[in-house]
Amino acid sequence: MNLTILGCYAATPRTFSNPTSQVLEIRERVFLIDCAEGTQVALRKNKIKFGKINHIFISHLHGDHFYGLIGLISSFALLNRTTELHVYGPEGIKEVILLQLKLAKAYTQYPLHFHELRSTEPEIIFEDEKVRVSTIPLQHRVYTNGFLFEEKQRERKLNADALREFKVDASQMHNLKAGKDYVTETGSIIPNRDLTLDPRRSLRYAYCSDTQYFEELATMIQDVDVLYHESTFLQTEIHLCERTKHATAAQAAKIAKLAGVRKLILGHYSTRYDGIELFKTEAEAIFPDVHLADDGKNFNFEADFNL
Amino acid sequence: MNLTILGCYAATPRTFSNPTSQVLEIRERVFLIDCAEGTQVALRKNKIKFGKINHIFISHLHGDHFYGLIGLISSFALLNRTTELHVYGPEGIKEVILLQLKLAKAYTQYPLHFHELRSTEPEIIFEDEKVRVSTIPLQHRVYTNGFLFEEKQRERKLNADALREFKVDASQMHNLKAGKDYVTETGSIIPNRDLTLDPRRSLRYAYCSDTQYFEELATMIQDVDVLYHESTFLQTEIHLCERTKHATAAQAAKIAKLAGVRKLILGHYSTRYDGIELFKTEAEAIFPDVHLADDGKNFNFEADFNL
């Protein structure tokens, strides 16, 4: 899994900081998560190929997570896209996008599918043979979901030495990778574990932005490998959390600890602060393995996190 | 008058080029003309104070002229704006902005007034004691207006030497600036022209983007001082103008010539071309005084154009 932060600051786009958008590459799929104003430029800057994005997940309809979507959808049309695009987001997202396309007399020539979300319970919203995506209902000022991205179990790795030793026929490789035992020509059974090795561990990534602190969140993201959790404020501004329904870095760390995650990435910083290092310091007092998102930063979960 | 080009390229925002938006400063008023995605960042880069913008003119509802408006309106709210904002644009603009504010549960705390345009004849849409703004109906794929910005006649300048000579009372200055004659205590009349000097010439700026070439346009912008006219294409691509309803640099120059304008600024360049110098070359073959818009470029009509 490979996560590129296109933007991770709260509220308004600024000269040197973008609101929320990120790209998750997972088993050859490229998922866009949130799409603030300026996302299409950030995609270009980070050299992400537009054409590879077939699924866009929108957490909620606040501008700093959403106002770049209509521009990206329009640019896909200008770039003569033909492949399907799937957009997952709160009820209302279809109406507002279609109204803008109608006013511009610019319906897309590619199939554009909306998957409107309204459940307040976690639900699977995308699934194929390699990946599953579910919602994580959050608590914010408007209807908001985080998203849980899971790699499905990978195929078992073939043990080349064992295959030679047992003279396994090439036609059996597919079955072996799928975990089946091997039956020799004489009818004897060689257990799969003697011929294959465990696959690389499947990873889980939870994206949680925007939300206030609530402990039940931890049960929905138990044991994920990487948690991105918003930290709009530091504890010195915790009094702003109740009205704005945001969280502090310390609260993000508490959720990480309660959920037993392996890595915590912080983001969605208020631009009121001069730098972001204090977010890390505050969270590390509670949870040991804290990383700071920043615009243009890339996290390769295997290489950087040794997962 | 002072014109700042925030963006002047067609179609999609790119890393080093913005779609259309410009700021016109005219007699202490700051007008925003079109508002593509990224305009609020371009405003910051060009150090234009957000709070000074009270009037926004939208030519048409294509994304490259309009998709930054909702973000700017939202940012005004986040910045605790209290002064009125007036938005002038095609019918539908109010519905799409209000829908987005409703979905975000983020109505503005400042008064937000929409002036929806639907006339296909020129009409005055803003007027105060110093400035007048009218529409210039254009011909594009969707309902589109250009805008004509006119300084009203300035006050006459006082001639200090003559005032001393005729011992004019200070209470009369206001009347003299307004062009009235001076009546002495003995009842004799001194003509205004003996006591005042002609004011600086009032200027007119016409913004015409996007449009196909049509000669009637010239009659609507006759003798303006500065014309900004779109030139999406060069003559080599004139075959694309019919379908897209855009103009070439040569066609922009023809309009400038027919209208007898003093200065022509070109913009709205297709990003298919490597540079923009050829637009100037092409137009100069028809009209002598051609200038190229570019992102971040500033045109002071008095200082730069000697108007």
Coordinates of C-alpha atoms in Angstrom, one line a residue:
Chain A
M1 CA 0.0 0.0 0.0
N2 CA 1.2 3.4 -0.9
L3 CA -0.4 6.6 0.5
T4 CA 0.3 10.1 -1.1
I5 CA -0.9 13.1 0.8
L6 CA -2.1 15.7 -1.7
G7 CA -3.3 18.0 1.1
C8 CA -3.8 17.7 4.8
Y9 CA -4.7 21.1 6.2
A10 CA -8.1 22.3 7.5
A11 CA -10.4 25.0 6.2
T12 CA -9.2 27.0 3.2
P13 CA -6.6 26.3 0.5
R14 CA -3.5 28.5 0.9
T15 CA -0.5 29.3 -1.1
F16 CA 1.6 26.6 0.5
S17 CA -0.9 24.2 2.0
N18 CA -3.8 22.3 0.5
P19 CA -7.0 21.1 2.2
T20 CA -7.7 17.4 2.4
S21 CA -7.1 14.9 -0.4
Q22 CA -5.0 11.8 -0.6
V23 CA -4.3 8.9 -3.0
L24 CA -4.1 5.3 -1.8
E25 CA -2.5 2.8 -4.1
I26 CA -3.6 -0.7 -3.1
R27 CA -3.1 -3.9 -5.1
E28 CA -2.9 -2.0 -8.4
R29 CA -6.0 0.1 -7.6
V30 CA -5.7 3.8 -7.3
F31 CA -8.3 5.3 -4.8
L32 CA -8.8 9.0 -4.3
I33 CA -9.9 9.9 -0.8
D34 CA -11.6 13.3 -0.5
C35 CA -11.1 16.0 -3.1
A36 CA -10.7 19.6 -1.9
E37 CA -10.3 22.5 -4.3
G38 CA -7.0 22.3 -6.0
T39 CA -6.8 18.5 -6.0
Q40 CA -6.4 18.2 -9.7
V41 CA -3.4 20.5 -9.6
A42 CA -2.0 18.5 -6.6
L43 CA -2.5 15.3 -8.6
R44 CA -0.4 16.8 -11.4
K45 CA 2.3 18.0 -9.0
N46 CA 2.5 14.5 -7.5
K47 CA 2.6 12.9 -10.9
I48 CA -0.5 10.7 -10.3
K49 CA -2.0 9.7 -13.6
F50 CA -5.6 10.9 -13.8
G51 CA -6.7 7.9 -15.8
K52 CA -5.8 5.4 -13.1
I53 CA -8.4 6.9 -10.7
N54 CA -11.6 4.9 -11.0
H55 CA -13.0 5.3 -7.5
I56 CA -13.3 8.5 -5.4
F57 CA -14.4 8.3 -1.8
I58 CA -15.8 11.5 -0.2
S59 CA -16.0 11.6 3.6
H60 CA -18.4 14.6 3.8
L61 CA -19.6 17.6 1.9
H62 CA -17.6 20.4 3.6
G63 CA -15.6 22.4 1.0
D64 CA -12.2 21.5 2.3
H65 CA -12.9 17.8 1.4
F66 CA -15.2 18.2 -1.6
Y67 CA -15.0 21.4 -3.7
G68 CA -12.4 20.0 -6.1
L69 CA -14.6 17.1 -7.2
I70 CA -16.6 18.9 -9.9
G71 CA -13.4 20.3 -11.4
L72 CA -11.8 16.9 -11.5
I73 CA -14.9 15.3 -13.0
S74 CA -15.0 18.0 -15.7
S75 CA -11.3 17.6 -16.4
F76 CA -11.7 13.9 -16.8
A77 CA -14.3 14.7 -19.6
L78 CA -11.9 17.2 -21.2
L79 CA -9.2 14.6 -21.2
N80 CA -11.6 12.3 -23.1
R81 CA -11.9 9.7 -20.4
T82 CA -14.0 6.7 -21.4
T83 CA -13.6 4.4 -18.4
E84 CA -16.2 4.3 -15.6
L85 CA -15.8 6.6 -12.6
H86 CA -17.4 5.7 -9.3
V87 CA -18.0 8.3 -6.6
Y88 CA -18.9 7.3 -3.1
G89 CA -20.2 10.0 -0.7
P90 CA -23.0 11.4 1.3
E91 CA -26.6 11.8 0.0
G92 CA -26.8 15.0 -2.1
I93 CA -23.5 14.6 -3.8
K94 CA -25.1 13.4 -7.0
E95 CA -27.6 16.3 -7.1
V96 CA -24.9 18.9 -6.7
I97 CA -22.5 17.4 -9.3
L98 CA -25.2 16.8 -11.9
L99 CA -26.6 20.4 -11.4
Q100 CA -23.2 21.8 -12.2
L101 CA -22.7 19.6 -15.2
K102 CA -26.2 20.6 -16.4
L103 CA -25.6 24.3 -16.0
A104 CA -22.3 24.0 -18.0
K105 CA -24.1 21.8 -20.6
A106 CA -21.2 19.4 -20.0
Y107 CA -22.4 15.9 -19.2
T108 CA -19.6 13.4 -19.1
Q109 CA -19.1 11.1 -22.1
Y110 CA -17.8 8.4 -19.6
P111 CA -20.1 6.5 -17.3
L112 CA -20.3 8.3 -14.0
H113 CA -21.8 6.3 -11.1
F114 CA -22.7 7.8 -7.8
H115 CA -23.0 5.6 -4.7
E116 CA -24.8 7.8 -2.1
L117 CA -24.2 6.9 1.5
R118 CA -26.7 7.4 4.3
S119 CA -26.1 4.5 6.8
T120 CA -24.9 5.3 10.2
E121 CA -23.6 1.8 10.6
P122 CA -20.4 0.5 9.0
E123 CA -21.1 -1.0 5.5
I124 CA -19.1 -2.5 2.7
I125 CA -19.2 -0.1 -0.2
F126 CA -16.6 -1.6 -2.6
E127 CA -15.3 -5.1 -3.0
D128 CA -13.4 -7.0 -5.6
E129 CA -11.1 -10.0 -5.6
K130 CA -8.2 -8.1 -4.0
V131 CA -9.6 -5.2 -1.9
R132 CA -12.6 -4.3 0.3
V133 CA -13.6 -0.8 1.3
S134 CA -16.1 -0.1 4.2
T135 CA -17.4 3.0 5.8
I136 CA -16.5 4.1 9.3
P137 CA -19.3 6.4 10.5
L138 CA -17.8 9.4 12.2
Q139 CA -19.2 12.2 14.4
H140 CA -18.9 15.6 12.8
R141 CA -21.1 18.7 12.1
V142 CA -22.5 17.0 9.0
Y143 CA -23.0 13.4 7.9
T144 CA -19.5 12.0 7.7
N145 CA -17.8 8.7 7.0
G146 CA -14.2 7.6 7.4
F147 CA -13.1 4.7 5.2
L148 CA -11.5 1.3 6.0
F149 CA -9.4 -0.1 3.1
E150 CA -8.5 -3.8 3.4
E151 CA -6.3 -6.0 1.3
K152 CA -7.8 -9.4 1.0
Q153 CA -5.7 -12.4 1.8
R154 CA -3.0 -12.7 -0.8
E155 CA -2.2 -16.0 -2.6
R156 CA 0.3 -18.4 -0.9
K157 CA 3.9 -18.2 -2.2
L158 CA 5.3 -21.2 -4.0
N159 CA 8.3 -22.9 -2.4
A160 CA 10.4 -23.5 -5.4
D161 CA 12.7 -26.0 -3.7
A162 CA 9.8 -28.1 -2.4
L163 CA 8.1 -28.1 -5.9
R164 CA 11.3 -29.5 -7.4
E165 CA 11.7 -32.1 -4.7
F166 CA 8.1 -33.4 -5.1
K167 CA 8.2 -32.9 -8.9
V168 CA 4.9 -31.0 -8.9
D169 CA 3.4 -30.5 -12.3
A170 CA 3.1 -26.8 -13.5
S171 CA -0.6 -27.2 -14.0
Q172 CA -1.1 -27.3 -10.2
M173 CA 0.5 -24.0 -9.4
H174 CA -2.9 -22.1 -9.4
N175 CA -4.4 -24.6 -6.9
L176 CA -1.3 -24.5 -4.7
K177 CA -1.4 -20.7 -4.5
A178 CA -5.1 -20.9 -3.5
G179 CA -4.1 -23.1 -0.6
K180 CA -5.1 -26.5 -1.9
D181 CA -3.2 -29.7 -1.1
Y182 CA -1.4 -31.6 -3.8
V183 CA -2.4 -35.1 -4.9
T184 CA 0.3 -37.0 -6.6
E185 CA -0.2 -39.4 -9.6
T186 CA -0.1 -42.3 -7.2
G187 CA -2.9 -40.7 -5.1
S188 CA -0.9 -39.7 -2.1
I189 CA -1.6 -36.3 -0.6
I190 CA 1.1 -33.7 0.1
P191 CA -0.2 -30.9 2.4
N192 CA -0.2 -27.4 0.9
R193 CA 2.0 -26.1 3.8
D194 CA 4.9 -28.4 2.6
L195 CA 4.8 -26.8 -0.9
T196 CA 4.1 -23.2 -0.2
L197 CA 5.1 -20.3 2.1
D198 CA 2.8 -17.9 3.9
P199 CA 1.8 -14.9 1.8
R200 CA 2.8 -11.4 2.8
R201 CA 0.5 -10.1 5.5
S202 CA -2.6 -8.3 4.2
L203 CA -2.8 -4.7 5.4
R204 CA -5.6 -2.5 6.6
Y205 CA -5.7 1.3 6.4
A206 CA -8.3 3.4 8.2
Y207 CA -8.9 7.0 7.2
C208 CA -10.8 9.0 9.8
S209 CA -11.4 12.7 9.0
D210 CA -13.3 14.7 10.2
T211 CA -14.5 13.7 13.6
Q212 CA -14.9 14.5 17.2
Y213 CA -13.4 12.1 19.8
F214 CA -15.6 9.2 20.6
E215 CA -14.4 5.9 22.0
E216 CA -16.6 3.6 19.9
L217 CA -14.5 4.6 16.9
A218 CA -11.7 2.5 18.3
T219 CA -13.9 -0.7 18.0
M220 CA -14.5 -0.1 14.3
I221 CA -10.8 0.2 13.5
Q222 CA -9.4 -2.4 15.9
D223 CA -5.9 -3.6 15.0
V224 CA -5.6 -1.8 11.7
D225 CA -2.1 -1.4 10.5
V226 CA -2.2 2.3 9.7
L227 CA -4.6 4.9 11.0
Y228 CA -4.9 8.4 9.6
H229 CA -6.8 10.4 12.2
E230 CA -7.6 14.1 12.1
S231 CA -5.9 16.4 14.6
T232 CA -7.3 19.8 13.9
F233 CA -6.2 21.2 17.2
L234 CA -3.7 20.8 20.0
Q235 CA -4.9 20.2 23.6
T236 CA -4.5 24.0 24.3
E237 CA -7.5 24.5 21.9
I238 CA -9.6 21.6 23.1
H239 CA -12.4 24.0 24.0
L240 CA -12.9 24.5 20.2
C241 CA -13.6 20.8 19.6
E242 CA -17.1 20.7 21.0
R243 CA -18.5 23.3 18.7
T244 CA -16.5 22.4 15.6
K245 CA -16.7 18.6 16.2
H246 CA -13.0 18.1 15.6
A247 CA -10.3 16.3 17.6
T248 CA -6.9 17.1 19.1
A249 CA -3.6 15.3 18.5
A250 CA -3.9 13.8 22.0
Q251 CA -7.4 12.5 21.2
A252 CA -6.2 11.0 17.9
A253 CA -3.4 9.2 19.9
K254 CA -5.9 7.9 22.4
I255 CA -8.0 6.4 19.7
A256 CA -4.9 4.8 18.2
K257 CA -4.0 3.3 21.5
L258 CA -7.5 2.0 22.2
A259 CA -7.7 0.5 18.8
G260 CA -4.3 -1.1 19.1
V261 CA -3.2 0.2 15.7
R262 CA 0.5 -0.1 14.6
K263 CA 1.1 3.3 13.0
L264 CA -0.7 6.6 13.5
I265 CA -0.6 9.4 10.9
L266 CA -1.8 12.8 11.9
G267 CA -3.3 15.4 9.6
H268 CA -6.1 18.0 9.1
Y269 CA -4.1 20.6 11.0
S270 CA -5.7 24.0 11.7
T271 CA -3.6 26.7 10.0
R272 CA -3.6 28.7 13.2
Y273 CA -0.4 27.0 14.3
D274 CA 3.0 28.0 13.0
G275 CA 4.3 24.5 12.5
I276 CA 3.1 20.9 12.9
E277 CA 5.9 19.4 15.1
L278 CA 3.9 20.0 18.2
F279 CA 1.1 17.7 17.0
K280 CA 3.6 14.9 17.0
T281 CA 5.0 15.7 20.4
E282 CA 1.6 15.9 21.9
A283 CA 0.5 12.5 20.4
E284 CA 3.7 10.7 21.2
A285 CA 3.1 11.2 24.9
I286 CA 0.2 8.8 24.5
F287 CA 1.0 6.6 21.5
P288 CA 4.6 5.7 20.5
D289 CA 4.5 5.5 16.7
V290 CA 3.3 8.8 15.3
H291 CA 3.9 10.2 11.8
L292 CA 3.0 13.6 10.4
A293 CA 1.1 13.9 7.1
D294 CA 2.2 16.9 5.0
D295 CA 1.4 18.0 1.5
G296 CA 3.3 15.9 -1.1
K297 CA 4.5 13.4 1.5
N298 CA 4.4 9.7 0.6
F299 CA 4.0 6.7 2.9
N300 CA 4.9 3.3 1.5
F301 CA 3.4 1.1 4.2
E302 CA 5.8 -1.8 3.4
A303 CA 9.0 0.1 2.8
D304 CA 8.6 3.1 5.2
F305 CA 6.7 1.3 8.0
N306 CA 8.2 -2.2 7.6
L307 CA 4.7 -3.7 7.6
Chain B
M1 CA -7.7 51.4 -13.4
N2 CA -5.6 48.5 -12.5
L3 CA -6.1 45.0 -13.8
T4 CA -4.5 41.9 -12.2
I5 CA -4.6 38.7 -14.1
L6 CA -5.1 35.8 -11.7
G7 CA -5.5 33.3 -14.4
C8 CA -5.9 33.4 -18.2
Y9 CA -5.7 29.9 -19.6
A10 CA -8.5 27.8 -21.0
A11 CA -9.9 24.5 -19.7
T12 CA -8.2 23.0 -16.7
P13 CA -6.1 24.3 -13.9
R14 CA -2.5 23.2 -14.2
T15 CA 0.6 23.3 -12.1
F16 CA 1.9 26.6 -13.7
S17 CA -1.3 28.0 -15.3
N18 CA -4.7 29.0 -13.9
P19 CA -8.0 29.2 -15.7
T20 CA -9.8 32.6 -15.9
S21 CA -10.0 35.1 -13.1
Q22 CA -9.0 38.7 -12.9
V23 CA -9.2 41.6 -10.5
L24 CA -10.1 45.1 -11.7
E25 CA -9.4 48.0 -9.3
I26 CA -11.4 51.0 -10.4
R27 CA -12.0 54.2 -8.4
E28 CA -11.4 52.4 -5.0
R29 CA -13.7 49.5 -5.9
V30 CA -12.3 46.0 -6.3
F31 CA -14.2 43.8 -8.7
L32 CA -13.5 40.2 -9.3
I33 CA -14.2 39.0 -12.8
D34 CA -14.8 35.2 -13.1
C35 CA -13.6 32.8 -10.5
A36 CA -12.1 29.5 -11.6
E37 CA -10.9 26.8 -9.3
G38 CA -7.9 28.0 -7.4
T39 CA -8.9 31.7 -7.5
Q40 CA -8.6 32.1 -3.7
V41 CA -5.1 30.9 -3.8
A42 CA -4.3 33.2 -6.7
L43 CA -5.7 36.1 -4.7
R44 CA -3.4 35.3 -1.9
K45 CA -0.4 34.9 -4.2
N46 CA -1.2 38.3 -5.7
K47 CA -1.7 39.9 -2.3
I48 CA -5.3 41.0 -3.1
K49 CA -7.1 41.6 0.2
F50 CA -10.2 39.3 0.3
G51 CA -12.2 41.8 2.3
K52 CA -12.0 44.4 -0.4
I53 CA -14.0 42.3 -2.9
N54 CA -17.7 43.2 -2.7
H55 CA -18.7 42.4 -6.3
I56 CA -18.1 39.3 -8.3
F57 CA -19.0 39.1 -12.0
I58 CA -19.3 35.6 -13.5
S59 CA -19.4 35.5 -17.3
H60 CA -20.7 32.0 -17.6
L61 CA -21.1 28.7 -15.8
H62 CA -18.3 26.7 -17.4
G63 CA -15.9 25.4 -14.7
D64 CA -12.8 27.3 -15.9
H65 CA -14.7 30.5 -15.1
F66 CA -16.7 29.5 -12.1
Y67 CA -15.7 26.5 -10.0
G68 CA -13.7 28.6 -7.6
L69 CA -16.7 30.7 -6.5
I70 CA -18.1 28.3 -3.9
G71 CA -14.7 28.0 -2.2
L72 CA -14.2 31.7 -2.1
I73 CA -17.7 32.3 -0.7
S74 CA -17.0 29.7 2.0
S75 CA -13.7 31.2 2.8
F76 CA -15.2 34.6 3.2
A77 CA -17.4 33.0 5.9
L78 CA -14.5 31.3 7.6
L79 CA -12.7 34.7 7.6
N80 CA -15.7 36.2 9.5
R81 CA -16.8 38.5 6.7
T82 CA -19.6 40.8 7.7
T83 CA -20.0 43.1 4.6
E84 CA -22.4 42.4 1.8
L85 CA -21.2 40.4 -1.2
H86 CA -22.9 40.8 -4.6
V87 CA -22.6 38.0 -7.2
Y88 CA -23.7 38.7 -10.8
G89 CA -24.0 35.8 -13.1
P90 CA -26.2 33.6 -15.3
E91 CA -29.5 32.2 -14.0
G92 CA -28.8 29.0 -12.0
I93 CA -25.8 30.4 -10.2
K94 CA -27.9 31.1 -7.0
E95 CA -29.3 27.5 -6.9
V96 CA -25.9 25.8 -7.3
I97 CA -24.2 28.0 -4.7
L98 CA -27.0 27.7 -2.1
L99 CA -27.3 24.0 -2.6
Q100 CA -23.6 23.6 -1.8
L101 CA -23.9 25.8 1.3
K102 CA -27.0 23.8 2.4
L103 CA -25.2 20.4 2.0
A104 CA -22.3 21.8 4.0
K105 CA -24.7 23.3 6.6
A106 CA -22.7 26.4 6.1
Y107 CA -24.8 29.4 5.2
T108 CA -22.9 32.6 5.2
Q109 CA -23.2 35.0 8.2
Y110 CA -22.7 37.9 5.8
P111 CA -25.4 39.1 3.4
L112 CA -25.0 37.3 0.0
H113 CA -26.9 38.8 -2.9
F114 CA -27.3 37.1 -6.2
H115 CA -28.1 39.1 -9.4
E116 CA -29.1 36.5 -11.9
L117 CA -28.7 37.6 -15.6
R118 CA -30.8 36.3 -18.4
S119 CA -31.1 39.2 -20.9
T120 CA -29.6 38.9 -24.3
E121 CA -29.4 42.7 -24.7
P122 CA -26.8 44.8 -22.9
E123 CA -28.0 46.0 -19.5
I124 CA -26.6 48.1 -16.6
I125 CA -26.1 45.7 -13.7
F126 CA -24.2 47.9 -11.3
E127 CA -24.0 51.7 -10.9
D128 CA -22.9 54.1 -8.2
E129 CA -21.5 57.6 -8.2
K130 CA -18.2 56.7 -9.7
V131 CA -18.6 53.5 -11.7
R132 CA -21.0 51.8 -14.1
V133 CA -21.0 48.1 -15.1
S134 CA -23.0 46.7 -18.1
T135 CA -23.3 43.3 -19.7
I136 CA -21.9 42.5 -23.1
P137 CA -23.9 39.6 -24.4
L138 CA -21.5 37.1 -26.0
Q139 CA -21.9 34.1 -28.2
H140 CA -20.7 30.9 -26.6
R141 CA -21.9 27.3 -26.0
V142 CA -23.8 28.4 -22.9
Y143 CA -25.4 31.8 -21.9
T144 CA -22.5 34.1 -21.5
N145 CA -21.9 37.8 -20.9
G146 CA -18.8 40.0 -21.1
F147 CA -18.7 43.0 -18.9
L148 CA -18.1 46.7 -19.7
F149 CA -16.6 48.7 -16.8
E150 CA -16.9 52.5 -17.1
E151 CA -15.5 55.2 -14.9
K152 CA -18.1 58.0 -14.7
Q153 CA -16.9 61.5 -15.5
R154 CA -14.5 62.7 -12.8
E155 CA -14.8 66.0 -11.0
R156 CA -13.1 69.0 -12.7
K157 CA -9.7 69.9 -11.3
L158 CA -9.4 73.3 -9.5
N159 CA -7.0 75.8 -11.0
A160 CA -5.2 77.1 -7.9
D161 CA -3.8 80.2 -9.7
A162 CA -7.2 81.3 -11.1
L163 CA -8.9 80.7 -7.7
R164 CA -6.4 83.1 -6.0
E165 CA -6.7 85.7 -8.8
F166 CA -10.5 85.8 -8.6
K167 CA -10.4 85.4 -4.7
V168 CA -13.0 82.5 -4.8
D169 CA -14.4 81.6 -1.5
A170 CA -13.6 78.1 -0.2
S171 CA -17.3 77.2 0.2
Q172 CA -17.6 77.2 -3.6
M173 CA -15.0 74.5 -4.4
H174 CA -17.6 71.7 -4.4
N175 CA -19.7 73.6 -7.0
L176 CA -16.7 74.4 -9.1
K177 CA -15.6 70.7 -9.2
A178 CA -19.1 69.8 -10.3
G179 CA -18.8 72.2 -13.3
K180 CA -20.8 75.1 -12.1
D181 CA -19.9 78.7 -12.9
Y182 CA -18.9 81.1 -10.1
V183 CA -21.0 84.1 -9.2
T184 CA -19.1 86.8 -7.4
E185 CA -20.4 88.9 -4.5
T186 CA -21.1 91.7 -7.0
G187 CA -23.2 89.4 -9.1
S188 CA -20.9 88.9 -12.1
I189 CA -20.4 85.4 -13.5
I190 CA -17.0 83.8 -14.0
P191 CA -17.3 80.8 -16.3
N192 CA -16.3 77.5 -14.8
R193 CA -13.7 76.9 -17.5
D194 CA -11.8 79.9 -16.3
L195 CA -11.4 78.4 -12.8
T196 CA -11.0 74.7 -13.4
L197 CA -9.1 72.3 -15.6
D198 CA -10.4 69.3 -17.5
P199 CA -10.5 66.2 -15.3
R200 CA -8.4 63.1 -16.1
R201 CA -10.2 61.3 -18.9
S202 CA -12.6 58.6 -17.7
L203 CA -11.7 55.1 -18.9
R204 CA -13.6 52.1 -20.1
Y205 CA -12.6 48.5 -19.9
A206 CA -14.4 45.7 -21.8
Y207 CA -14.0 42.1 -20.7
C208 CA -15.0 39.6 -23.5
S209 CA -14.5 35.9 -22.6
D210 CA -15.7 33.4 -23.9
T211 CA -17.1 34.1 -27.3
Q212 CA -17.0 33.1 -30.9
Y213 CA -16.3 35.9 -33.5
F214 CA -19.3 38.0 -34.4
E215 CA -19.0 41.6 -35.8
E216 CA -21.9 43.0 -33.7
L217 CA -19.7 42.7 -30.7
A218 CA -17.6 45.6 -32.0
T219 CA -20.6 47.9 -31.8
M220 CA -21.2 47.2 -28.1
I221 CA -17.6 48.0 -27.2
Q222 CA -17.0 50.9 -29.5
D223 CA -14.0 53.1 -28.6
V224 CA -13.3 51.4 -25.2
D225 CA -9.8 52.2 -23.9
V226 CA -8.9 48.6 -23.1
L227 CA -10.4 45.4 -24.5
Y228 CA -9.6 42.0 -23.0
H229 CA -10.7 39.5 -25.7
E230 CA -10.4 35.8 -25.6
S231 CA -8.0 34.1 -28.1
T232 CA -8.3 30.4 -27.3
F233 CA -6.8 29.4 -30.7
L234 CA -4.4 30.5 -33.4
Q235 CA -5.7 30.7 -37.0
T236 CA -4.1 27.3 -37.6
E237 CA -6.8 25.8 -35.4
I238 CA -9.7 28.1 -36.6
H239 CA -11.6 24.9 -37.6
L240 CA -12.1 24.3 -33.9
C241 CA -13.8 27.6 -33.3
E242 CA -17.2 26.6 -34.8
R243 CA -17.8 23.6 -32.5
T244 CA -16.3 25.2 -29.4
K245 CA -17.6 28.7 -29.9
H246 CA -14.2 30.3 -29.3
A247 CA -12.1 32.9 -31.2
T248 CA -8.6 33.1 -32.6
A249 CA -6.0 35.8 -31.9
A250 CA -6.6 37.2 -35.4
Q251 CA -10.4 37.4 -34.8
A252 CA -9.8 39.2 -31.4
A253 CA -7.6 41.7 -33.3
K254 CA -10.4 42.2 -35.9
I255 CA -12.9 43.0 -33.2
A256 CA -10.4 45.4 -31.6
K257 CA -9.9 47.1 -35.0
L258 CA -13.6 47.3 -35.8
A259 CA -14.4 48.7 -32.4
G260 CA -11.6 51.2 -32.6
V261 CA -10.3 50.4 -29.1
R262 CA -6.9 51.7 -27.9
K263 CA -5.3 48.6 -26.4
L264 CA -6.0 44.9 -26.8
I265 CA -5.2 42.3 -24.2
L266 CA -5.3 38.7 -25.3
G267 CA -6.0 35.7 -23.0
H268 CA -7.8 32.4 -22.5
Y269 CA -5.1 30.6 -24.4
S270 CA -5.6 26.9 -25.1
T271 CA -2.9 24.9 -23.3
R272 CA -2.2 23.0 -26.5
Y273 CA 0.4 25.6 -27.5
D274 CA 4.0 25.7 -26.2
G275 CA 4.1 29.4 -25.6
I276 CA 1.9 32.5 -26.1
E277 CA 4.1 34.8 -28.2
L278 CA 2.5 33.6 -31.4
F279 CA -0.8 34.9 -30.2
K280 CA 0.7 38.4 -30.1
T281 CA 2.4 38.0 -33.5
E282 CA -0.8 36.8 -35.1
A283 CA -2.9 39.7 -33.7
E284 CA -0.4 42.4 -34.4
A285 CA -0.7 41.7 -38.1
I286 CA -4.2 43.2 -37.8
F287 CA -4.2 45.5 -34.8
P288 CA -1.1 47.4 -33.7
D289 CA -1.3 47.6 -29.9
V290 CA -1.5 44.1 -28.5
H291 CA -0.6 42.9 -25.0
L292 CA -0.5 39.4 -23.6
A293 CA -2.3 38.5 -20.4
D294 CA -0.4 36.1 -18.2
D295 CA -0.9 34.7 -14.7
G296 CA 0.2 37.3 -12.1
K297 CA 0.6 40.0 -14.7
N298 CA -0.6 43.5 -13.8
F299 CA -1.8 46.2 -16.2
N300 CA -2.0 49.7 -14.8
F301 CA -4.0 51.5 -17.5
E302 CA -2.6 54.9 -16.6
A303 CA 1.0 54.1 -16.0
D304 CA 1.5 51.1 -18.3
F305 CA -0.8 52.2 -21.2
N306 CA -0.4 56.0 -20.7
L307 CA -4.2 56.4 -20.9

